[in-house]
Amino acid sequence: MNSLRSRLTPQSLRSRLLVTTIALLLGVGLVIGVVTTIALRHTLNGQLNTQLEEAAGRSQRLVAGDFRGGGVPRPGLPGFDADDTACATGSLPALGGPGQVDGTLYAQFVGGRVDLADTGVLEISATQACSSPLTGAQAAQLRSVAGDGQHTVDLDGLGDYRVSATTRADGSVAVTGLPLDGVNRTVLSVIAVEAGALLVGVAAAAVLGSVLIRRDLLPLRRVAATAGRVSELQLDRGDVGLEDRVPLQDTDENTEVGRVGLALNRMLDHVSSALEARHASELQVRQFVADASHELRTPLAAIRGYSELTRRSRDAVPPDVLHAMGRVESEAVRMTGLVEDLLLLARLDAGRPLERRPVDLTMIVLDAVSDAQVAGRDHTWRLDLPDEVVEVVGDQGRLHQVLTNLLANARTHTPPGTTVTVGIRAEGGAAHLDVVDDGPGIPPQTLPHVFERFARGDSSRSREAGSTGLGLAIVDAVVASHHGAVSVQSTPGRTAFRVTLPTA
Ligand SMILES: Nc1ncnc2c1ncn2[C@@H]1O[C@H](COP(=O)(O)OP(=O)(O)OP(=O)(O)O)[C@@H](O)[C@H]1O
Ligand SMILES: [Mg+2]
């Protein structure tokens, strides 16, 4: 029901305005038409009633004068010959006097029955005026008109008549009538003219209105276009540069649209400064992380160096000190890795340009898998490579790191005996790099966030592996900076990472 209504109601403001205007115009036109027609009809009927009374008076006088001549003398009628007796119907005194008009009807009832000899309708032509008799049916219809005074009656073959009846002293009733079709025709032609004018007016208003409304709504369109362009901007990261504003001509405070435009511009100003502030603080944090990571590298290298030196010292070192030094060294190694990861992420975030050289993906896979094989002897490593070389353009070191991270995950987050398959497929301008393992899978609560920073599954293996949760975040950032995409599907028994990169 609602959908039907919404389908029938025009959606755009423009069509709604147009439909409303036309409906109002039609309504006003109809009301004016109906009122004028009723008033016109009323006036014409009043005139006819006066004429009828005059005609009835004439009839009475003519009948009283007992005038019975041949034919119906009509002096002054063009081409009328007073001696013309061609009238077959004889003569009716009531219709035979001057002033009576074409179509005048006269009837006489004696004792409730129509006196057909004294009943007829006046017919005036160019050459003669005579009366023609009424039919029995017409007479009967006349008789059915009750009492004295004026009435309207529909006579078969003659149409509507306005009649005036008078009862004479001798009890006979005289009825004089005038045809109503003159009035009806006038009213109908006025209705036709009004309807035609209304239709033409409405059509013209529709065309003109459509043009004017379109012109008046143009500023609204420009405001909407500005809002549309802004909504397409990616506001969530980086330097947005929100320069777009509603044109000055559409920000006039005296118009409704102008106020909307003005408000939108103010809002854009606020959003723009908020985004600039956010970008500045992002830059600051990034710079801080990069600086901190960079600064940490040297002391960490020193810690590693000294702990290694102590461990390898030829002097006798107590076993607990040796153990402590071993721990210091391994934690320093872990921290160095973490610092390197943070530095890399900070640089990728800053949009540092990467190297762009043709890179042989197959070679990277072979290298990375043979490294992984050494590190993970408990796992089974398989290759699924195409015969031809697959090349992409990018930074060889970073792409190597992507694969290393994925393989490290497949090694550290799965139990011994897991099979890991690395495959490459070139397909329609893109290279797909797949790393699939048949391990226990990524915990469902971790899966939606695996590519976020510091997101890691809280399994004992993850803790054992000393993982930090930056591996996949780096994969994501490196692949994104190569204009590629990474995705993951994981169920117990099958975890598949797919890296898609545009081929050279
Ligand atoms: N192949 C996999 N099988 C099962 N779980 C995985 C696999 N790969 C990733 N995960 C889960 O996703 C989490 C995030 O991985 P990510 O590489 O980002 O971090 P990490 O391996 O924990 O730490 P890091 O790589 O920084 O040392 C992991 O902690 C692990 O729970
Ligand atoms: Mg990892």
XYZ file of C-alpha atoms and ligand atoms in Angstrom:
536
model
C 0.000 0.000 0.000
C 2.721 2.401 1.057
C 4.902 1.423 -1.862
C 1.971 1.975 -4.231
C 1.376 5.395 -2.748
C 5.044 6.271 -2.977
C 5.058 5.093 -6.582
C 2.058 7.281 -7.410
C 3.310 10.376 -5.580
C 6.020 12.184 -7.525
C 9.345 11.992 -5.716
C 11.284 15.012 -6.862
C 10.515 18.409 -5.421
C 10.243 19.735 -8.956
C 7.485 17.350 -10.010
C 5.723 17.780 -6.677
C 5.669 21.557 -7.091
C 4.494 21.195 -10.673
C 1.719 18.750 -9.796
C 0.566 20.938 -6.888
C 0.529 24.082 -9.029
C -1.419 22.382 -11.799
C -3.868 20.845 -9.338
C -4.462 24.249 -7.722
C -4.869 25.889 -11.104
C -7.331 23.211 -12.218
C -9.270 23.529 -8.966
C -9.500 27.329 -9.178
C -10.374 27.138 -12.888
C -13.109 24.597 -12.210
C -14.603 26.651 -9.378
C -14.595 29.821 -11.489
C -16.099 27.902 -14.428
C -18.864 26.344 -12.369
C -19.750 29.608 -10.629
C -19.813 31.608 -13.905
C -21.880 28.944 -15.610
C -24.405 28.850 -12.792
C -24.614 32.665 -12.736
C -24.980 32.828 -16.509
C -27.663 30.188 -16.504
C -29.480 31.999 -13.733
C -29.409 35.304 -15.655
C -30.491 33.710 -18.922
C -33.306 31.850 -17.181
C -34.444 35.124 -15.577
C -34.480 36.802 -18.981
C -36.373 33.887 -20.466
C -38.905 34.001 -17.644
C -39.533 37.702 -18.352
C -39.856 36.992 -22.071
C -42.215 34.139 -21.255
C -44.449 36.392 -19.168
C -44.517 38.906 -22.018
C -45.324 36.163 -24.542
C -48.065 34.791 -22.255
C -49.557 38.293 -21.907
C -49.509 38.698 -25.675
C -51.173 35.320 -26.105
C -53.910 36.300 -23.641
C -54.532 39.567 -25.430
C -54.538 37.948 -28.865
C -56.953 35.265 -27.731
C -59.213 37.826 -26.057
C -59.187 39.891 -29.261
C -60.587 36.804 -30.958
C -58.371 37.359 -33.955
C -58.825 34.580 -36.523
C -57.160 35.501 -39.767
C -55.627 33.294 -42.432
C -52.062 32.323 -41.749
C -50.092 34.161 -39.144
C -49.443 37.763 -40.020
C -45.901 38.771 -39.159
C -45.326 42.291 -40.411
C -41.700 43.209 -40.802
C -40.483 39.677 -41.399
C -38.180 39.689 -44.451
C -39.833 38.271 -47.557
C -43.081 37.742 -45.704
C -46.151 38.083 -47.775
C -49.331 38.899 -45.825
C -51.397 37.043 -48.361
C -49.351 33.926 -48.063
C -51.686 31.204 -46.923
C -49.349 28.297 -47.520
C -49.579 27.381 -43.895
C -51.241 24.000 -43.835
C -51.925 23.935 -40.149
C -54.240 26.829 -40.158
C -53.904 29.586 -37.666
C -53.642 30.066 -33.942
C -54.672 33.467 -32.661
C -52.389 33.248 -29.630
C -49.314 32.866 -31.866
C -50.491 35.104 -34.632
C -49.573 38.486 -33.267
C -46.467 40.594 -33.582
C -43.736 39.952 -31.037
C -44.185 36.231 -30.744
C -40.933 34.480 -31.502
C -39.995 31.305 -33.323
C -40.718 28.201 -31.258
C -43.371 29.842 -29.041
C -45.852 27.240 -27.864
C -49.469 27.740 -26.996
C -51.867 25.154 -25.580
C -55.352 25.315 -24.209
C -56.926 22.811 -21.831
C -60.674 22.626 -21.442
C -61.998 20.383 -18.711
C -58.569 18.850 -18.209
C -58.307 17.756 -21.889
C -56.151 19.515 -24.399
C -57.976 21.497 -27.015
C -55.820 20.407 -29.975
C -57.443 22.923 -32.264
C -56.072 25.733 -30.149
C -52.666 24.185 -29.497
C -49.471 24.478 -31.507
C -45.932 25.694 -31.936
C -44.973 28.769 -33.952
C -42.487 28.100 -36.744
C -41.041 31.099 -38.514
C -39.088 30.720 -41.736
C -37.817 33.310 -44.209
C -41.071 33.363 -46.109
C -43.798 32.369 -43.695
C -44.800 31.965 -40.123
C -47.292 29.348 -39.169
C -48.155 27.069 -36.342
C -47.653 23.357 -36.324
C -49.778 21.167 -34.077
C -48.525 19.260 -31.062
C -48.642 15.477 -31.027
C -50.850 13.686 -28.538
C -47.805 12.661 -26.526
C -46.494 16.225 -26.388
C -49.933 17.443 -25.325
C -50.076 14.809 -22.605
C -46.616 15.864 -21.346
C -47.854 19.486 -21.239
C -50.982 18.493 -19.353
C -48.923 16.736 -16.704
C -47.536 20.134 -15.666
C -49.332 20.993 -12.508
C -51.099 24.255 -11.722
C -50.599 27.888 -12.565
C -47.231 29.599 -12.788
C -43.981 28.746 -14.537
C -42.634 25.226 -15.039
C -40.023 23.452 -17.091
C -41.117 20.488 -19.153
C -39.333 18.151 -21.548
C -41.427 17.620 -24.687
C -40.685 14.696 -27.022
C -39.125 15.977 -30.214
C -39.204 19.632 -29.082
C -36.833 19.506 -26.167
C -36.995 21.486 -22.927
C -39.648 24.195 -22.659
C -40.277 26.839 -20.059
C -44.064 27.160 -19.812
C -46.431 29.527 -18.020
C -49.948 28.277 -17.203
C -52.978 30.459 -16.318
C -56.466 29.269 -15.358
C -59.120 31.488 -16.896
C -62.434 32.443 -15.364
C -64.254 29.799 -17.440
C -61.994 27.066 -16.011
C -59.985 26.559 -19.170
C -56.216 26.636 -18.804
C -53.943 28.555 -21.192
C -50.329 27.500 -21.435
C -47.678 29.592 -23.220
C -44.155 28.214 -23.600
C -40.759 29.305 -24.880
C -37.999 26.842 -25.892
C -35.133 26.475 -23.454
C -32.658 25.186 -26.022
C -31.416 28.725 -26.751
C -30.429 29.054 -23.105
C -29.044 25.509 -23.045
C -26.998 26.081 -26.186
C -25.542 29.306 -24.847
C -24.651 27.646 -21.543
C -23.112 24.641 -23.317
C -21.025 26.803 -25.614
C -19.827 28.856 -22.647
C -18.885 25.591 -20.848
C -17.020 24.442 -23.981
C -15.142 27.739 -24.229
C -14.317 27.649 -20.520
C -13.105 24.037 -20.681
C -10.975 24.779 -23.733
C -9.483 27.876 -22.103
C -8.817 25.911 -18.903
C -7.064 23.097 -20.780
C -4.929 25.467 -22.828
C -4.180 27.487 -19.687
C -3.205 24.421 -17.697
C -1.012 23.096 -20.516
C 0.716 26.464 -20.846
C 1.114 26.669 -17.063
C 2.597 23.144 -17.008
C 5.211 24.013 -19.631
C 6.002 27.441 -18.231
C 5.831 26.219 -14.640
C 8.203 23.372 -15.405
C 10.732 25.781 -16.898
C 10.384 28.295 -14.057
C 10.560 25.671 -11.308
C 13.618 24.130 -12.913
C 15.245 27.560 -13.026
C 14.281 28.325 -9.427
C 15.589 24.976 -8.209
C 18.956 25.345 -9.948
C 20.628 26.847 -6.855
C 19.395 23.877 -4.812
C 20.961 21.564 -7.372
C 24.273 23.374 -7.096
C 24.164 23.090 -3.296
C 23.333 19.376 -3.594
C 26.145 18.912 -6.121
C 28.631 20.445 -3.669
C 27.388 18.184 -0.870
C 27.586 15.206 -3.253
C 31.186 15.961 -4.237
C 32.223 16.343 -0.606
C 30.505 13.091 0.336
C 32.641 11.284 -2.224
C 35.889 12.464 -0.655
C 37.775 10.043 1.518
C 37.808 11.872 4.815
C 39.048 9.157 7.126
C 42.767 9.495 6.544
C 45.556 11.698 5.359
C 45.473 15.279 4.190
C 41.962 15.655 2.821
C 42.110 19.190 1.369
C 38.443 20.007 1.728
C 38.349 22.940 -0.691
C 34.898 22.499 -2.210
C 32.311 25.126 -1.197
C 28.832 26.162 -2.349
C 29.253 28.958 -4.964
C 28.911 32.478 -3.534
C 25.791 33.231 -5.591
C 23.954 30.438 -3.726
C 24.693 31.720 -0.240
C 22.311 34.668 -0.125
C 20.895 34.794 3.386
C 17.606 36.234 2.105
C 16.659 33.038 0.277
C 15.899 29.610 1.721
C 18.384 27.850 -0.540
C 20.946 30.533 0.221
C 20.626 29.813 3.935
C 21.144 26.100 3.279
C 24.191 26.908 1.139
C 25.569 29.202 3.798
C 25.034 26.621 6.538
C 26.699 23.953 4.402
C 29.705 26.198 3.782
C 30.033 26.925 7.501
C 29.815 23.224 8.249
C 32.461 22.488 5.619
C 34.706 25.144 7.181
C 34.370 23.448 10.564
C 34.889 19.973 9.150
C 37.876 21.188 7.170
C 39.581 22.707 10.200
C 38.793 19.600 12.275
C 40.308 17.414 9.577
C 43.369 19.626 9.371
C 43.807 19.391 13.139
C 43.427 15.636 12.969
C 45.932 15.380 10.154
C 48.410 17.548 12.050
C 48.137 15.419 15.182
C 48.386 12.242 13.078
C 51.562 13.587 11.535
C 52.884 14.446 14.966
C 52.202 10.965 16.344
C 53.677 9.338 13.259
C 56.750 11.492 13.461
C 57.068 10.683 17.144
C 56.823 6.924 16.527
C 59.314 7.145 13.687
C 61.729 9.222 15.753
C 61.331 7.030 18.808
C 61.864 3.850 16.790
C 64.851 5.334 15.084
C 66.356 6.503 18.366
C 65.772 3.083 19.957
C 67.726 1.269 17.250
C 71.164 2.392 18.464
C 70.770 1.562 22.185
C 69.170 -1.759 21.245
C 72.090 -2.608 19.001
C 74.410 -1.721 21.885
C 72.474 -3.938 24.322
C 72.581 -6.833 21.866
C 76.271 -6.303 21.193
C 77.263 -6.126 24.863
C 75.124 -9.099 25.902
C 76.594 -11.135 23.043
C 80.066 -10.052 24.051
C 79.463 -11.097 27.654
C 78.061 -14.437 26.568
C 81.084 -15.159 24.395
C 83.608 -13.892 26.922
C 86.439 -16.260 27.574
C 86.465 -15.344 31.264
C 84.493 -17.600 33.466
C 81.002 -16.222 33.763
C 78.650 -17.668 36.373
C 75.879 -19.736 34.714
C 73.041 -17.553 36.084
C 74.679 -14.440 34.603
C 75.112 -16.315 31.327
C 71.456 -17.199 31.381
C 70.435 -13.625 32.196
C 72.636 -12.316 29.369
C 71.009 -14.827 26.994
C 67.580 -13.545 27.976
C 68.674 -9.920 27.603
C 70.015 -10.694 24.151
C 66.894 -12.530 22.945
C 64.574 -9.812 24.279
C 66.765 -7.198 22.639
C 66.429 -9.100 19.353
C 62.659 -9.203 19.771
C 62.515 -5.532 20.606
C 64.672 -4.699 17.598
C 62.157 -6.515 15.422
C 59.314 -4.604 17.033
C 61.083 -1.287 16.587
C 61.816 -2.104 12.935
C 58.146 -2.970 12.393
C 56.980 0.264 14.018
C 59.409 2.300 11.965
C 58.297 0.603 8.770
C 54.624 1.200 9.571
C 55.279 4.836 10.420
C 57.089 5.289 7.106
C 54.340 3.531 5.136
C 51.739 5.694 6.892
C 53.670 8.797 5.957
C 53.363 7.666 2.330
C 57.121 7.390 1.824
C 57.601 6.477 -1.844
C 58.551 2.824 -2.295
C 60.972 1.487 -4.812
C 59.240 0.690 -8.073
C 61.164 -1.947 -10.001
C 60.078 -5.121 -11.761
C 60.051 -7.858 -9.122
C 60.041 -11.570 -9.902
C 57.409 -12.961 -7.539
C 58.494 -16.543 -8.220
C 62.007 -15.800 -6.977
C 60.650 -14.189 -3.823
C 58.501 -17.241 -3.137
C 61.411 -19.643 -3.660
C 63.667 -17.626 -1.321
C 61.057 -17.128 1.383
C 59.900 -20.737 1.357
C 63.411 -22.103 1.581
C 64.041 -19.790 4.560
C 60.798 -20.965 6.145
C 61.782 -24.569 5.549
C 64.921 -24.055 7.567
C 63.068 -22.308 10.373
C 60.145 -24.713 10.439
C 61.406 -28.240 10.005
C 58.299 -29.667 11.683
C 56.057 -28.279 8.947
C 55.554 -29.552 5.434
C 56.155 -26.839 2.830
C 54.681 -27.093 -0.674
C 54.971 -24.928 -3.767
C 52.371 -24.403 -6.453
C 54.071 -22.218 -9.071
C 53.164 -21.569 -12.715
C 55.641 -22.383 -15.480
C 56.039 -18.791 -16.620
C 57.614 -16.069 -14.509
C 55.155 -13.729 -12.748
C 56.402 -10.175 -12.396
C 55.008 -7.236 -10.496
C 56.329 -3.704 -10.094
C 57.286 -2.690 -6.587
C 59.714 -2.866 -3.730
C 61.431 -6.248 -3.628
C 62.455 -5.997 0.041
C 58.929 -5.066 1.192
C 57.275 -7.763 -0.885
C 59.722 -10.285 0.531
C 58.686 -9.127 3.973
C 54.992 -9.640 3.127
C 55.639 -13.261 2.282
C 57.971 -13.742 5.250
C 55.281 -12.470 7.620
C 52.628 -14.735 6.122
C 54.940 -17.771 6.264
C 56.007 -16.923 9.823
C 52.327 -16.904 10.828
C 51.711 -20.225 9.114
C 54.673 -21.601 11.025
C 54.184 -20.047 14.472
C 50.397 -20.216 14.791
C 49.979 -23.839 13.669
C 51.051 -27.110 15.277
C 53.926 -29.235 13.934
C 52.964 -31.374 10.976
C 50.885 -28.644 9.370
C 51.176 -28.430 5.599
C 51.697 -24.968 4.149
C 51.201 -24.408 0.423
C 52.430 -21.278 -1.332
C 51.041 -20.653 -4.802
C 51.133 -17.967 -7.469
C 48.557 -17.365 -10.153
C 48.534 -14.654 -12.822
C 45.066 -13.706 -13.947
C 43.812 -10.754 -16.000
C 46.361 -8.087 -15.059
C 46.717 -9.287 -11.470
C 48.992 -11.679 -9.663
C 47.552 -13.735 -6.809
C 49.878 -14.935 -4.083
C 48.221 -17.602 -1.921
C 49.494 -18.908 1.405
C 47.297 -21.763 2.577
C 47.744 -23.938 5.642
C 45.696 -26.779 7.105
C 46.230 -25.663 10.697
C 43.555 -24.954 13.339
C 42.614 -21.603 11.808
C 42.365 -18.060 13.141
C 40.096 -17.730 16.195
C 36.714 -16.392 15.004
C 36.861 -13.430 17.396
C 40.288 -12.437 15.995
C 39.457 -13.001 12.324
C 37.670 -9.679 11.622
C 40.575 -7.712 13.127
C 43.644 -9.680 11.969
C 44.905 -6.828 9.798
C 44.649 -4.269 12.584
C 47.730 -3.225 14.542
C 48.510 -5.233 17.667
C 45.644 -7.632 16.924
C 46.610 -11.170 17.869
C 44.972 -14.371 18.919
C 45.544 -15.056 22.595
C 46.590 -18.651 22.071
C 49.440 -20.201 24.003
C 51.299 -20.614 20.722
C 51.022 -16.880 20.042
C 52.350 -16.127 23.482
C 55.124 -18.642 23.049
C 56.016 -17.143 19.688
C 56.329 -13.767 21.459
C 54.131 -12.268 18.813
C 53.295 -8.571 18.804
C 50.426 -8.499 16.340
C 52.077 -6.228 13.773
C 52.881 -8.862 11.109
C 49.602 -8.715 9.213
C 49.256 -4.948 9.709
C 52.548 -4.609 7.850
C 51.354 -7.012 5.152
C 48.225 -4.894 4.715
C 50.121 -1.582 4.608
C 52.778 -2.830 2.157
C 50.210 -4.410 -0.162
C 48.057 -1.256 -0.057
C 51.058 0.892 -0.970
C 51.533 -1.403 -3.986
C 47.859 -0.696 -4.957
C 46.981 -4.288 -4.147
C 44.711 -6.002 -1.652
C 45.012 -8.763 0.906
C 42.217 -10.998 2.148
C 41.854 -13.989 4.427
C 39.507 -16.928 4.763
C 39.877 -19.167 7.750
C 38.082 -22.213 9.099
C 39.537 -24.979 11.274
C 41.649 -27.034 8.840
C 42.086 -24.332 6.218
C 43.479 -20.835 6.502
C 44.085 -19.052 3.213
C 45.667 -15.624 2.762
C 45.496 -14.114 -0.699
C 47.598 -11.145 -1.759
C 46.527 -9.600 -5.054
C 48.957 -7.271 -6.831
C 48.699 -5.593 -10.221
C 51.137 -7.278 -12.629
C 53.832 -5.352 -14.469
N 48.045 -19.013 9.588
C 47.475 -18.707 10.759
N 46.870 -19.673 11.517
C 46.279 -19.344 12.670
N 46.238 -18.096 13.201
C 46.828 -17.111 12.517
C 47.471 -17.351 11.262
N 47.941 -16.173 10.811
C 47.638 -15.257 11.747
N 46.948 -15.808 12.754
C 46.382 -15.098 13.942
O 46.345 -13.727 13.632
C 47.005 -12.979 14.640
C 47.655 -11.756 14.032
O 48.751 -12.105 13.226
P 49.942 -11.102 13.041
O 50.916 -11.694 12.110
O 49.402 -9.770 12.700
O 50.511 -10.991 14.505
P 51.385 -12.030 15.248
O 51.815 -13.122 14.349
O 50.627 -12.401 16.455
O 52.598 -11.137 15.683
P 53.850 -10.697 14.789
O 53.616 -11.221 13.423
O 53.856 -9.239 14.864
O 55.012 -11.310 15.455
C 47.970 -13.937 15.251
O 48.219 -13.605 16.604
C 47.232 -15.279 15.163
O 46.356 -15.442 16.259
Mg 52.774 -12.782 12.572
